[in-house]
Amino acid sequence: MEMIWQGISAALHLLLTKDPEVIEITLLTLKISGTGTFISLLIGIPFGTLLALKPFPGRRFILSVVNTGMGLPPVVVGLWVSIFLWRSGPFGFLNIIYTPTAIIIAQAIIASPIVAALTCAALQQTNPKLRLQIKALGATRLQYIWLLLKEVRYSLLAAIIAGFGAVVSEIGASLAVGGNIQGYTRVLTTATVLEVSKGNFDIAIALSIILCLLAYGATLGLTLLQQKQQGGP
Amino acid sequence: MLEAQEIIWIQNHKTILKNIDFHLLPGECVGLIGPNGSGKSSLLKILAFLEPPTSGQLYFQGQAVPKSVPLTIRRKIAIVFQESLLLNTGVFNNVAMGLKIRGLPKERIREKVDYWLEQFGVIHLSKQSARSLSGGEAQRVSLARAFAIEPDVLFLDEPFSALDAPTKEGLRIDLAKVFKSTQATTVLVSHDFKDIAHLTNRALILLNGEVVAQGPPSELLKNSHKEEVDRFLAHFSS
């Protein structure tokens, strides 16, 4: 119990004194996970839209693969991204293994199926007659898609929350492709594991509290926006 | 204005529409009436270019309509369904939607939206969210949205059927006034002969995917038809 209180106290101390290393790790975590989530939106929303609105052979199979991808283990993604980015791998010439870029790529791969599957589900749940109505208003194909995406915007916010939540809390991929290099690729999750392995439980607890606060803070804004616009209580 | 020749529509190996011939003159309001499952809403979808017929030909303003209907033709029609089908945004934005799609300038959009909200007696709801409206209010906004784009042909698919009797009556009266002032070319689908009698000049009765009788609504009630048509009309003759 004492260890927990020590951890909480250490967390408060690190936060109140604005410990430079913790601030740096926190900002880097936010930057990497934010960018990874943003890229996953650029991939996931168009792909989810295609799956929801365009019938083509094998669509159901691909959808089942995407749905499975929602539970994709980050360590598996880390392994495969490492293989591809390894010096002797197909993209080794890019020289980005053990860089923040490598973590961003891995996190975008983790979040993309989540965003795609939730986008697809949201669009498929729209009233088919509403889709007819939008067409009947004279919308072009692009206007039709844009209006439907606007209609499911609150579900898309949920997709962003889920995508960000998944990447900010993962460790397997960040460790495998980032290498936990101090001041360069060390993020909150990998730093926490490192401190646990060193037996520094107080710092590990402090980092984990910061991680939770970061995840909560980032999603709180989105949740409030979602609830406010949906007219929630 | 609109003509359909020998329209057949087959869905899931079932013939929904059998050899339908139809024409609509400018300024005319034609009713499609029939019991549930008679094919009237299916015919409306074909006439409104929302579904391609299995066979047969559609003509719009004298031109044959290709299978892939061009946007220029699609933008000359408007449809109001049984449900109001408003988008999850404000009332103003809903009515403005078709105009924004057509790229009208903001000032023109405001003028038109305000005019049509006024015509349907819902101008006071302009700033409200579409979600906060009652069924009757939502359907008025839906009608305003359709009229705002000033379509060459307006299709109304059972626009009153989800409303309670007093709301329905009020809206029917207002719609009749708008029809009178605009001379809108309209196809109205209903299973209630009262709607057809109040709003249309001519009506087609559909049974099992076929047009079994047509003429001015008052005469349809007076004249004698096939037994099953008379049985259907008997519900309304009192």
CSV table of C-alpha atoms in Angstrom, one decimal:
chain,number,residue,atom,x,y,z
A,1,MET,CA,0.0,0.0,0.0
A,2,GLU,CA,2.9,2.3,0.9
A,3,MET,CA,4.3,1.7,-2.6
A,4,ILE,CA,1.1,2.9,-4.2
A,5,TRP,CA,1.0,6.1,-2.1
A,6,GLN,CA,4.7,6.7,-2.9
A,7,GLY,CA,3.8,6.2,-6.6
A,8,ILE,CA,1.0,8.7,-6.4
A,9,SER,CA,3.1,11.2,-4.5
A,10,ALA,CA,6.0,10.7,-7.0
A,11,ALA,CA,3.5,11.3,-9.9
A,12,LEU,CA,2.3,14.6,-8.3
A,13,HIS,CA,5.9,15.6,-7.7
A,14,LEU,CA,6.8,14.9,-11.3
A,15,LEU,CA,3.8,16.8,-12.6
A,16,LEU,CA,4.0,19.8,-10.3
A,17,THR,CA,7.8,20.2,-10.8
A,18,LYS,CA,7.3,19.8,-14.6
A,19,ASP,CA,10.0,17.2,-14.7
A,20,PRO,CA,11.6,17.8,-18.1
A,21,GLU,CA,12.0,14.1,-19.0
A,22,VAL,CA,8.4,13.3,-18.1
A,23,ILE,CA,7.2,16.3,-20.1
A,24,GLU,CA,9.3,15.3,-23.0
A,25,ILE,CA,8.0,11.7,-22.9
A,26,THR,CA,4.4,12.8,-22.5
A,27,LEU,CA,4.6,15.3,-25.4
A,28,LEU,CA,6.3,12.6,-27.6
A,29,THR,CA,3.6,10.1,-26.7
A,30,LEU,CA,0.9,12.7,-27.6
A,31,LYS,CA,2.6,13.5,-30.9
A,32,ILE,CA,3.2,9.9,-32.0
A,33,SER,CA,-0.2,8.6,-31.0
A,34,GLY,CA,-2.0,11.7,-32.3
A,35,THR,CA,-0.2,11.4,-35.7
A,36,GLY,CA,-0.8,7.7,-35.8
A,37,THR,CA,-4.5,8.2,-35.1
A,38,PHE,CA,-4.7,11.0,-37.7
A,39,ILE,CA,-3.2,8.7,-40.4
A,40,SER,CA,-5.5,6.0,-39.4
A,41,LEU,CA,-8.5,8.3,-40.1
A,42,LEU,CA,-7.1,9.1,-43.5
A,43,ILE,CA,-7.0,5.4,-44.2
A,44,GLY,CA,-9.9,4.0,-42.2
A,45,ILE,CA,-12.7,6.5,-43.0
A,46,PRO,CA,-12.4,6.1,-46.9
A,47,PHE,CA,-11.9,2.3,-46.6
A,48,GLY,CA,-14.8,2.0,-44.1
A,49,THR,CA,-17.0,4.1,-46.4
A,50,LEU,CA,-16.1,1.9,-49.4
A,51,LEU,CA,-16.9,-1.3,-47.5
A,52,ALA,CA,-20.2,0.2,-46.3
A,53,LEU,CA,-21.5,1.7,-49.6
A,54,LYS,CA,-19.9,-0.1,-52.5
A,55,PRO,CA,-20.9,-3.7,-53.2
A,56,PHE,CA,-18.1,-5.7,-54.7
A,57,PRO,CA,-17.0,-9.4,-54.8
A,58,GLY,CA,-15.3,-10.5,-51.5
A,59,ARG,CA,-16.6,-7.5,-49.6
A,60,ARG,CA,-17.9,-9.6,-46.7
A,61,PHE,CA,-14.7,-11.5,-46.5
A,62,ILE,CA,-12.7,-8.2,-46.3
A,63,LEU,CA,-15.1,-6.8,-43.8
A,64,SER,CA,-14.6,-9.9,-41.6
A,65,VAL,CA,-10.8,-9.4,-41.9
A,66,VAL,CA,-11.2,-5.7,-40.9
A,67,ASN,CA,-13.4,-6.6,-38.0
A,68,THR,CA,-10.8,-9.1,-36.9
A,69,GLY,CA,-8.2,-6.4,-37.2
A,70,MET,CA,-10.0,-4.4,-34.5
A,71,GLY,CA,-8.4,-6.9,-32.1
A,72,LEU,CA,-5.0,-7.0,-33.8
A,73,PRO,CA,-2.3,-7.7,-31.2
A,74,PRO,CA,0.1,-4.7,-31.2
A,75,VAL,CA,3.0,-7.0,-30.7
A,76,VAL,CA,2.2,-8.8,-34.0
A,77,VAL,CA,2.0,-5.5,-35.8
A,78,GLY,CA,5.3,-4.5,-34.2
A,79,LEU,CA,6.9,-7.8,-35.4
A,80,TRP,CA,5.8,-7.3,-39.0
A,81,VAL,CA,6.6,-3.7,-39.2
A,82,SER,CA,10.1,-4.5,-37.8
A,83,ILE,CA,10.6,-7.2,-40.4
A,84,PHE,CA,9.6,-4.8,-43.2
A,85,LEU,CA,11.7,-1.9,-41.8
A,86,TRP,CA,14.7,-3.9,-40.7
A,87,ARG,CA,17.9,-3.0,-42.5
A,88,SER,CA,17.8,-6.1,-44.6
A,89,GLY,CA,14.0,-5.9,-45.0
A,90,PRO,CA,12.0,-4.6,-48.1
A,91,PHE,CA,11.9,-1.1,-46.7
A,92,GLY,CA,15.2,-1.2,-44.9
A,93,PHE,CA,16.6,1.5,-47.3
A,94,LEU,CA,14.3,4.0,-45.6
A,95,ASN,CA,16.4,3.7,-42.4
A,96,ILE,CA,13.5,4.4,-40.1
A,97,ILE,CA,13.6,1.5,-37.7
A,98,TYR,CA,13.9,2.7,-34.1
A,99,THR,CA,12.6,6.1,-35.0
A,100,PRO,CA,9.3,7.9,-34.0
A,101,THR,CA,8.2,7.5,-37.6
A,102,ALA,CA,8.4,3.7,-37.3
A,103,ILE,CA,6.2,3.8,-34.2
A,104,ILE,CA,3.7,6.1,-36.0
A,105,ILE,CA,3.5,3.6,-38.9
A,106,ALA,CA,2.9,0.7,-36.5
A,107,GLN,CA,0.2,2.7,-34.5
A,108,ALA,CA,-1.5,3.8,-37.7
A,109,ILE,CA,-1.7,0.1,-38.7
A,110,ILE,CA,-3.2,-0.8,-35.3
A,111,ALA,CA,-5.8,2.0,-35.4
A,112,SER,CA,-6.8,1.8,-39.1
A,113,PRO,CA,-9.0,-1.3,-38.8
A,114,ILE,CA,-10.7,0.1,-35.8
A,115,VAL,CA,-11.6,3.3,-37.6
A,116,ALA,CA,-12.5,1.5,-40.8
A,117,ALA,CA,-14.8,-1.1,-39.0
A,118,LEU,CA,-16.5,1.6,-36.9
A,119,THR,CA,-17.0,3.9,-39.9
A,120,CYS,CA,-18.5,1.0,-41.9
A,121,ALA,CA,-20.8,0.0,-39.1
A,122,ALA,CA,-22.0,3.6,-38.6
A,123,LEU,CA,-22.7,4.1,-42.3
A,124,GLN,CA,-24.5,0.7,-42.6
A,125,GLN,CA,-26.8,1.7,-39.7
A,126,THR,CA,-28.1,4.8,-41.5
A,127,ASN,CA,-31.7,4.5,-42.7
A,128,PRO,CA,-31.7,3.2,-46.3
A,129,LYS,CA,-34.5,5.6,-47.1
A,130,LEU,CA,-32.3,8.5,-45.9
A,131,ARG,CA,-29.7,7.4,-48.4
A,132,LEU,CA,-32.4,7.5,-51.1
A,133,GLN,CA,-33.5,10.9,-49.9
A,134,ILE,CA,-29.9,12.3,-50.2
A,135,LYS,CA,-29.7,10.9,-53.7
A,136,ALA,CA,-33.1,12.3,-54.5
A,137,LEU,CA,-31.9,15.8,-53.4
A,138,GLY,CA,-29.6,15.6,-56.5
A,139,ALA,CA,-26.3,14.9,-54.7
A,140,THR,CA,-23.3,13.9,-56.7
A,141,ARG,CA,-21.5,10.7,-55.5
A,142,LEU,CA,-19.0,12.8,-53.5
A,143,GLN,CA,-21.8,15.0,-52.0
A,144,TYR,CA,-23.7,11.9,-51.1
A,145,ILE,CA,-20.7,10.4,-49.2
A,146,TRP,CA,-19.9,13.7,-47.5
A,147,LEU,CA,-23.5,14.1,-46.3
A,148,LEU,CA,-23.7,10.6,-45.0
A,149,LEU,CA,-20.4,11.0,-43.2
A,150,LYS,CA,-21.7,14.2,-41.7
A,151,GLU,CA,-24.8,12.3,-40.6
A,152,VAL,CA,-22.7,9.7,-38.7
A,153,ARG,CA,-20.2,12.3,-37.3
A,154,TYR,CA,-20.8,11.3,-33.7
A,155,SER,CA,-20.1,7.7,-34.5
A,156,LEU,CA,-16.9,8.8,-36.2
A,157,LEU,CA,-15.9,10.7,-33.1
A,158,ALA,CA,-16.3,7.4,-31.2
A,159,ALA,CA,-14.1,5.8,-33.9
A,160,ILE,CA,-11.4,8.5,-33.2
A,161,ILE,CA,-11.7,7.9,-29.4
A,162,ALA,CA,-11.4,4.1,-29.9
A,163,GLY,CA,-8.4,4.5,-32.3
A,164,PHE,CA,-6.5,6.9,-30.1
A,165,GLY,CA,-7.3,4.8,-27.0
A,166,ALA,CA,-5.9,1.7,-28.7
A,167,VAL,CA,-2.6,3.3,-29.8
A,168,VAL,CA,-1.8,5.5,-26.8
A,169,SER,CA,-2.1,2.4,-24.5
A,170,GLU,CA,-0.2,-0.1,-26.7
A,171,ILE,CA,3.4,-1.2,-25.9
A,172,GLY,CA,4.2,-4.2,-28.0
A,173,ALA,CA,4.6,-2.2,-31.3
A,174,SER,CA,6.3,0.8,-29.8
A,175,LEU,CA,8.9,-1.4,-28.1
A,176,ALA,CA,9.5,-3.5,-31.2
A,177,VAL,CA,9.9,-0.8,-33.8
A,178,GLY,CA,10.9,2.1,-31.5
A,179,GLY,CA,13.4,0.4,-29.2
A,180,ASN,CA,12.6,2.7,-26.2
A,181,ILE,CA,15.5,5.0,-26.9
A,182,GLN,CA,15.7,7.7,-24.2
A,183,GLY,CA,14.9,11.1,-25.5
A,184,TYR,CA,14.1,9.8,-28.9
A,185,THR,CA,11.5,6.9,-29.0
A,186,ARG,CA,10.7,6.5,-25.4
A,187,VAL,CA,6.9,6.9,-24.8
A,188,LEU,CA,4.9,6.6,-21.7
A,189,THR,CA,4.1,2.9,-22.0
A,190,THR,CA,7.6,1.8,-22.9
A,191,ALA,CA,9.0,4.1,-20.1
A,192,THR,CA,6.6,2.5,-17.6
A,193,VAL,CA,7.7,-1.0,-18.5
A,194,LEU,CA,11.4,0.0,-18.2
A,195,GLU,CA,10.8,1.4,-14.7
A,196,VAL,CA,9.0,-1.8,-13.7
A,197,SER,CA,11.9,-3.9,-14.9
A,198,LYS,CA,14.3,-1.8,-12.9
A,199,GLY,CA,12.1,-2.2,-9.8
A,200,ASN,CA,11.3,1.6,-9.7
A,201,PHE,CA,7.6,1.0,-9.0
A,202,ASP,CA,7.0,4.6,-7.7
A,203,ILE,CA,8.1,6.1,-11.0
A,204,ALA,CA,6.3,3.4,-12.9
A,205,ILE,CA,3.1,4.2,-11.0
A,206,ALA,CA,3.7,7.9,-11.7
A,207,LEU,CA,4.1,7.3,-15.4
A,208,SER,CA,1.1,5.1,-15.5
A,209,ILE,CA,-1.1,7.8,-13.8
A,210,ILE,CA,0.2,10.3,-16.3
A,211,LEU,CA,-0.6,7.9,-19.2
A,212,CYS,CA,-4.2,7.4,-17.8
A,213,LEU,CA,-4.6,11.2,-17.4
A,214,LEU,CA,-3.4,11.8,-20.9
A,215,ALA,CA,-5.7,9.2,-22.4
A,216,TYR,CA,-8.6,10.5,-20.3
A,217,GLY,CA,-7.8,14.1,-21.1
A,218,ALA,CA,-7.6,13.5,-24.9
A,219,THR,CA,-10.8,11.5,-25.0
A,220,LEU,CA,-12.7,13.7,-22.6
A,221,GLY,CA,-12.7,16.6,-25.1
A,222,LEU,CA,-14.0,14.3,-27.8
A,223,THR,CA,-16.6,12.7,-25.5
A,224,LEU,CA,-17.9,16.1,-24.4
A,225,LEU,CA,-18.2,17.3,-28.0
A,226,GLN,CA,-20.0,14.1,-29.0
A,227,GLN,CA,-22.5,14.2,-26.1
A,228,LYS,CA,-23.1,18.0,-26.5
A,229,GLN,CA,-23.9,17.7,-30.2
A,230,GLN,CA,-26.0,14.6,-29.7
A,231,GLY,CA,-28.0,16.3,-27.1
A,232,GLY,CA,-27.0,13.8,-24.4
A,233,PRO,CA,-27.8,14.5,-20.7
B,1,MET,CA,-43.4,16.2,-68.9
B,2,LEU,CA,-42.9,12.6,-67.8
B,3,GLU,CA,-43.9,9.4,-69.7
B,4,ALA,CA,-43.5,5.7,-69.0
B,5,GLN,CA,-44.0,3.0,-71.6
B,6,GLU,CA,-44.5,-0.7,-70.8
B,7,ILE,CA,-42.7,-0.6,-67.5
B,8,ILE,CA,-42.0,-4.0,-66.0
B,9,TRP,CA,-40.1,-4.3,-62.7
B,10,ILE,CA,-39.0,-7.6,-61.4
B,11,GLN,CA,-37.4,-8.0,-57.9
B,12,ASN,CA,-36.2,-11.3,-56.5
B,13,HIS,CA,-38.0,-13.2,-59.2
B,14,LYS,CA,-41.3,-11.5,-58.4
B,15,THR,CA,-43.0,-9.2,-60.9
B,16,ILE,CA,-43.8,-6.0,-59.0
B,17,LEU,CA,-45.0,-3.9,-61.9
B,18,LYS,CA,-46.6,-5.3,-65.0
B,19,ASN,CA,-46.7,-3.3,-68.3
B,20,ILE,CA,-47.4,0.1,-66.8
B,21,ASP,CA,-48.0,3.0,-69.1
B,22,PHE,CA,-48.1,6.4,-67.5
B,23,HIS,CA,-48.0,10.0,-68.5
B,24,LEU,CA,-47.8,13.3,-66.6
B,25,LEU,CA,-48.6,16.7,-68.2
B,26,PRO,CA,-47.1,19.9,-67.0
B,27,GLY,CA,-49.0,21.4,-64.0
B,28,GLU,CA,-50.9,18.2,-63.5
B,29,CYS,CA,-51.2,16.4,-60.1
B,30,VAL,CA,-51.7,12.7,-60.6
B,31,GLY,CA,-52.5,10.3,-57.8
B,32,LEU,CA,-51.4,6.7,-57.5
B,33,ILE,CA,-53.7,4.7,-55.2
B,34,GLY,CA,-54.0,1.1,-54.2
B,35,PRO,CA,-53.9,-1.2,-51.2
B,36,ASN,CA,-50.6,-2.1,-49.5
B,37,GLY,CA,-48.4,-4.1,-51.8
B,38,SER,CA,-50.1,-3.0,-55.0
B,39,GLY,CA,-46.9,-1.5,-56.4
B,40,LYS,CA,-47.6,2.2,-56.1
B,41,SER,CA,-44.5,3.1,-54.2
B,42,SER,CA,-42.4,0.9,-56.5
B,43,LEU,CA,-43.9,2.7,-59.5
B,44,LEU,CA,-43.0,6.0,-57.8
B,45,LYS,CA,-39.4,4.9,-57.4
B,46,ILE,CA,-39.2,4.0,-61.1
B,47,LEU,CA,-40.8,7.3,-62.2
B,48,ALA,CA,-38.5,9.2,-59.9
B,49,PHE,CA,-35.4,7.5,-61.3
B,50,LEU,CA,-34.5,5.9,-58.0
B,51,GLU,CA,-34.7,2.4,-59.5
B,52,PRO,CA,-34.2,1.4,-63.1
B,53,PRO,CA,-37.1,-0.6,-64.6
B,54,THR,CA,-36.4,-4.2,-65.7
B,55,SER,CA,-37.8,-3.3,-69.1
B,56,GLY,CA,-39.7,-0.4,-70.6
B,57,GLN,CA,-38.8,3.2,-71.3
B,58,LEU,CA,-39.0,6.4,-69.4
B,59,TYR,CA,-39.2,9.8,-71.2
B,60,PHE,CA,-38.6,13.1,-69.4
B,61,GLN,CA,-39.5,16.3,-71.1
B,62,GLY,CA,-39.6,14.5,-74.4
B,63,GLN,CA,-36.2,12.8,-74.1
B,64,ALA,CA,-35.6,9.1,-73.5
B,65,VAL,CA,-34.1,8.6,-70.1
B,66,PRO,CA,-30.9,6.4,-70.1
B,67,LYS,CA,-30.5,3.6,-67.6
B,68,SER,CA,-27.8,5.6,-65.8
B,69,VAL,CA,-29.9,8.8,-65.2
B,70,PRO,CA,-27.8,12.0,-65.7
B,71,LEU,CA,-27.5,14.3,-62.7
B,72,THR,CA,-29.1,17.1,-64.8
B,73,ILE,CA,-32.3,15.1,-65.0
B,74,ARG,CA,-32.1,13.9,-61.4
B,75,ARG,CA,-31.8,17.5,-60.2
B,76,LYS,CA,-35.2,18.4,-61.9
B,77,ILE,CA,-37.2,16.2,-59.5
B,78,ALA,CA,-37.8,16.2,-55.8
B,79,ILE,CA,-39.3,13.5,-53.5
B,80,VAL,CA,-41.0,13.5,-50.1
B,81,PHE,CA,-41.3,10.1,-48.4
B,82,GLN,CA,-43.6,8.9,-45.8
B,83,GLU,CA,-41.0,9.5,-43.1
B,84,SER,CA,-39.6,13.1,-43.1
B,85,LEU,CA,-36.0,11.8,-43.4
B,86,LEU,CA,-34.4,15.0,-42.1
B,87,LEU,CA,-30.7,15.1,-41.7
B,88,ASN,CA,-29.3,15.5,-38.2
B,89,THR,CA,-28.8,19.3,-38.4
B,90,GLY,CA,-30.9,22.4,-38.0
B,91,VAL,CA,-34.2,23.0,-39.8
B,92,PHE,CA,-32.7,25.8,-42.0
B,93,ASN,CA,-29.9,23.6,-43.1
B,94,ASN,CA,-32.3,20.8,-44.0
B,95,VAL,CA,-34.4,23.0,-46.2
B,96,ALA,CA,-31.2,24.5,-47.7
B,97,MET,CA,-29.6,21.1,-48.4
B,98,GLY,CA,-30.8,20.6,-52.0
B,99,LEU,CA,-29.9,24.3,-52.8
B,100,LYS,CA,-26.4,23.9,-51.4
B,101,ILE,CA,-26.0,20.7,-53.4
B,102,ARG,CA,-26.8,22.8,-56.5
B,103,GLY,CA,-24.3,25.4,-55.5
B,104,LEU,CA,-26.7,28.4,-55.2
B,105,PRO,CA,-25.3,31.6,-53.6
B,106,LYS,CA,-25.9,32.0,-49.9
B,107,GLU,CA,-28.3,35.0,-50.3
B,108,ARG,CA,-30.5,33.1,-52.8
B,109,ILE,CA,-30.5,30.1,-50.4
B,110,ARG,CA,-31.6,32.2,-47.5
B,111,GLU,CA,-34.4,33.8,-49.6
B,112,LYS,CA,-35.8,30.5,-50.8
B,113,VAL,CA,-35.5,28.7,-47.5
B,114,ASP,CA,-37.3,31.5,-45.7
B,115,TYR,CA,-40.0,31.7,-48.3
B,116,TRP,CA,-40.8,27.9,-48.3
B,117,LEU,CA,-40.6,27.7,-44.5
B,118,GLU,CA,-43.1,30.5,-44.4
B,119,GLN,CA,-45.4,28.8,-47.0
B,120,PHE,CA,-45.5,25.7,-44.8
B,121,GLY,CA,-46.0,27.6,-41.6
B,122,VAL,CA,-42.8,26.6,-40.0
B,123,ILE,CA,-40.6,29.7,-40.3
B,124,HIS,CA,-40.6,30.0,-36.5
B,125,LEU,CA,-38.7,26.7,-36.3
B,126,SER,CA,-35.9,27.8,-38.7
B,127,LYS,CA,-33.2,27.8,-36.0
B,128,GLN,CA,-34.3,24.6,-34.2
B,129,SER,CA,-32.7,21.3,-34.5
B,130,ALA,CA,-34.5,18.9,-36.8
B,131,ARG,CA,-34.5,16.3,-34.0
B,132,SER,CA,-36.7,18.5,-31.8
B,133,LEU,CA,-39.6,18.6,-34.2
B,134,SER,CA,-42.9,16.8,-34.0
B,135,GLY,CA,-44.0,14.5,-36.8
B,136,GLY,CA,-46.2,17.1,-38.4
B,137,GLU,CA,-43.6,19.8,-38.2
B,138,ALA,CA,-40.9,17.5,-39.6
B,139,GLN,CA,-43.1,16.6,-42.6
B,140,ARG,CA,-43.7,20.3,-43.2
B,141,VAL,CA,-40.0,20.9,-43.2
B,142,SER,CA,-39.5,17.9,-45.5
B,143,LEU,CA,-42.1,19.4,-48.0
B,144,ALA,CA,-40.4,22.8,-47.7
B,145,ARG,CA,-37.1,21.2,-48.6
B,146,ALA,CA,-38.6,19.5,-51.7
B,147,PHE,CA,-40.4,22.7,-52.9
B,148,ALA,CA,-37.3,24.9,-52.2
B,149,ILE,CA,-35.5,23.3,-55.1
B,150,GLU,CA,-38.4,24.2,-57.4
B,151,PRO,CA,-38.5,20.8,-59.1
B,152,ASP,CA,-40.0,20.2,-62.5
B,153,VAL,CA,-41.7,17.1,-61.1
B,154,LEU,CA,-42.5,16.6,-57.4
B,155,PHE,CA,-43.1,13.0,-56.0
B,156,LEU,CA,-44.9,12.6,-52.8
B,157,ASP,CA,-44.8,9.0,-51.4
B,158,GLU,CA,-47.6,8.7,-48.7
B,159,PRO,CA,-46.5,12.0,-47.1
B,160,PHE,CA,-49.4,12.0,-44.6
B,161,SER,CA,-49.5,8.4,-43.6
B,162,ALA,CA,-47.3,8.7,-40.5
B,163,LEU,CA,-49.4,11.6,-39.1
B,164,ASP,CA,-52.3,11.7,-36.8
B,165,ALA,CA,-55.7,12.7,-38.2
B,166,PRO,CA,-55.8,16.5,-37.2
B,167,THR,CA,-52.2,17.0,-38.2
B,168,LYS,CA,-52.8,15.3,-41.5
B,169,GLU,CA,-55.9,17.4,-42.2
B,170,GLY,CA,-54.0,20.6,-41.5
B,171,LEU,CA,-51.1,19.7,-43.7
B,172,ARG,CA,-53.4,18.5,-46.5
B,173,ILE,CA,-55.2,21.9,-46.5
B,174,ASP,CA,-51.8,23.8,-46.6
B,175,LEU,CA,-50.5,21.5,-49.3
B,176,ALA,CA,-53.6,22.1,-51.4
B,177,LYS,CA,-53.0,25.9,-51.1
B,178,VAL,CA,-49.4,25.5,-52.2
B,179,PHE,CA,-50.4,23.3,-55.2
B,180,LYS,CA,-52.9,25.9,-56.2
B,181,SER,CA,-50.4,28.8,-56.1
B,182,THR,CA,-47.4,26.9,-57.7
B,183,GLN,CA,-49.2,24.6,-60.2
B,184,ALA,CA,-46.5,22.1,-59.3
B,185,THR,CA,-46.4,19.0,-61.5
B,186,THR,CA,-46.9,16.3,-59.0
B,187,VAL,CA,-47.2,12.5,-58.5
B,188,LEU,CA,-48.9,11.7,-55.2
B,189,VAL,CA,-48.9,8.2,-53.8
B,190,SER,CA,-51.5,7.4,-51.2
B,191,HIS,CA,-53.6,4.5,-49.9
B,192,ASP,CA,-56.2,7.0,-48.7
B,193,PHE,CA,-58.7,8.1,-51.4
B,194,LYS,CA,-59.4,11.3,-49.4
B,195,ASP,CA,-55.8,12.5,-50.1
B,196,ILE,CA,-56.2,11.8,-53.8
B,197,ALA,CA,-59.7,13.4,-54.0
B,198,HIS,CA,-58.5,16.6,-52.3
B,199,LEU,CA,-55.2,17.0,-54.1
B,200,THR,CA,-55.1,15.4,-57.6
B,201,ASN,CA,-56.7,16.0,-60.9
B,202,ARG,CA,-56.4,12.4,-62.1
B,203,ALA,CA,-55.8,9.1,-60.4
B,204,LEU,CA,-54.5,5.7,-61.3
B,205,ILE,CA,-55.6,2.7,-59.3
B,206,LEU,CA,-53.0,0.0,-59.0
B,207,LEU,CA,-53.8,-3.6,-58.0
B,208,ASN,CA,-51.1,-6.4,-58.0
B,209,GLY,CA,-48.7,-4.2,-60.0
B,210,GLU,CA,-51.2,-3.3,-62.7
B,211,VAL,CA,-53.1,-0.1,-63.5
B,212,VAL,CA,-56.7,-1.3,-63.3
B,213,ALA,CA,-58.5,2.0,-63.6
B,214,GLN,CA,-57.8,5.7,-64.1
B,215,GLY,CA,-59.6,9.0,-64.4
B,216,PRO,CA,-60.7,12.0,-62.3
B,217,PRO,CA,-61.0,10.9,-58.7
B,218,SER,CA,-64.7,11.9,-58.4
B,219,GLU,CA,-65.6,9.7,-61.5
B,220,LEU,CA,-63.6,6.8,-60.2
B,221,LEU,CA,-65.9,6.6,-57.3
B,222,LYS,CA,-69.1,6.9,-59.4
B,223,ASN,CA,-68.2,4.4,-62.1
B,224,SER,CA,-68.2,0.7,-61.8
B,225,HIS,CA,-65.0,-1.3,-62.3
B,226,LYS,CA,-63.7,-4.8,-61.9
B,227,GLU,CA,-65.0,-6.4,-58.7
B,228,GLU,CA,-61.8,-6.1,-56.8
B,229,VAL,CA,-61.5,-2.4,-57.7
B,230,ASP,CA,-65.0,-1.7,-56.5
B,231,ARG,CA,-64.3,-3.6,-53.3
B,232,PHE,CA,-61.2,-1.4,-52.7
B,233,LEU,CA,-63.1,1.8,-53.6
B,234,ALA,CA,-66.1,0.8,-51.4
B,235,HIS,CA,-64.0,1.7,-48.4
B,236,PHE,CA,-64.0,5.4,-49.4
B,237,SER,CA,-67.4,5.8,-51.1
B,238,SER,CA,-69.1,6.5,-47.8
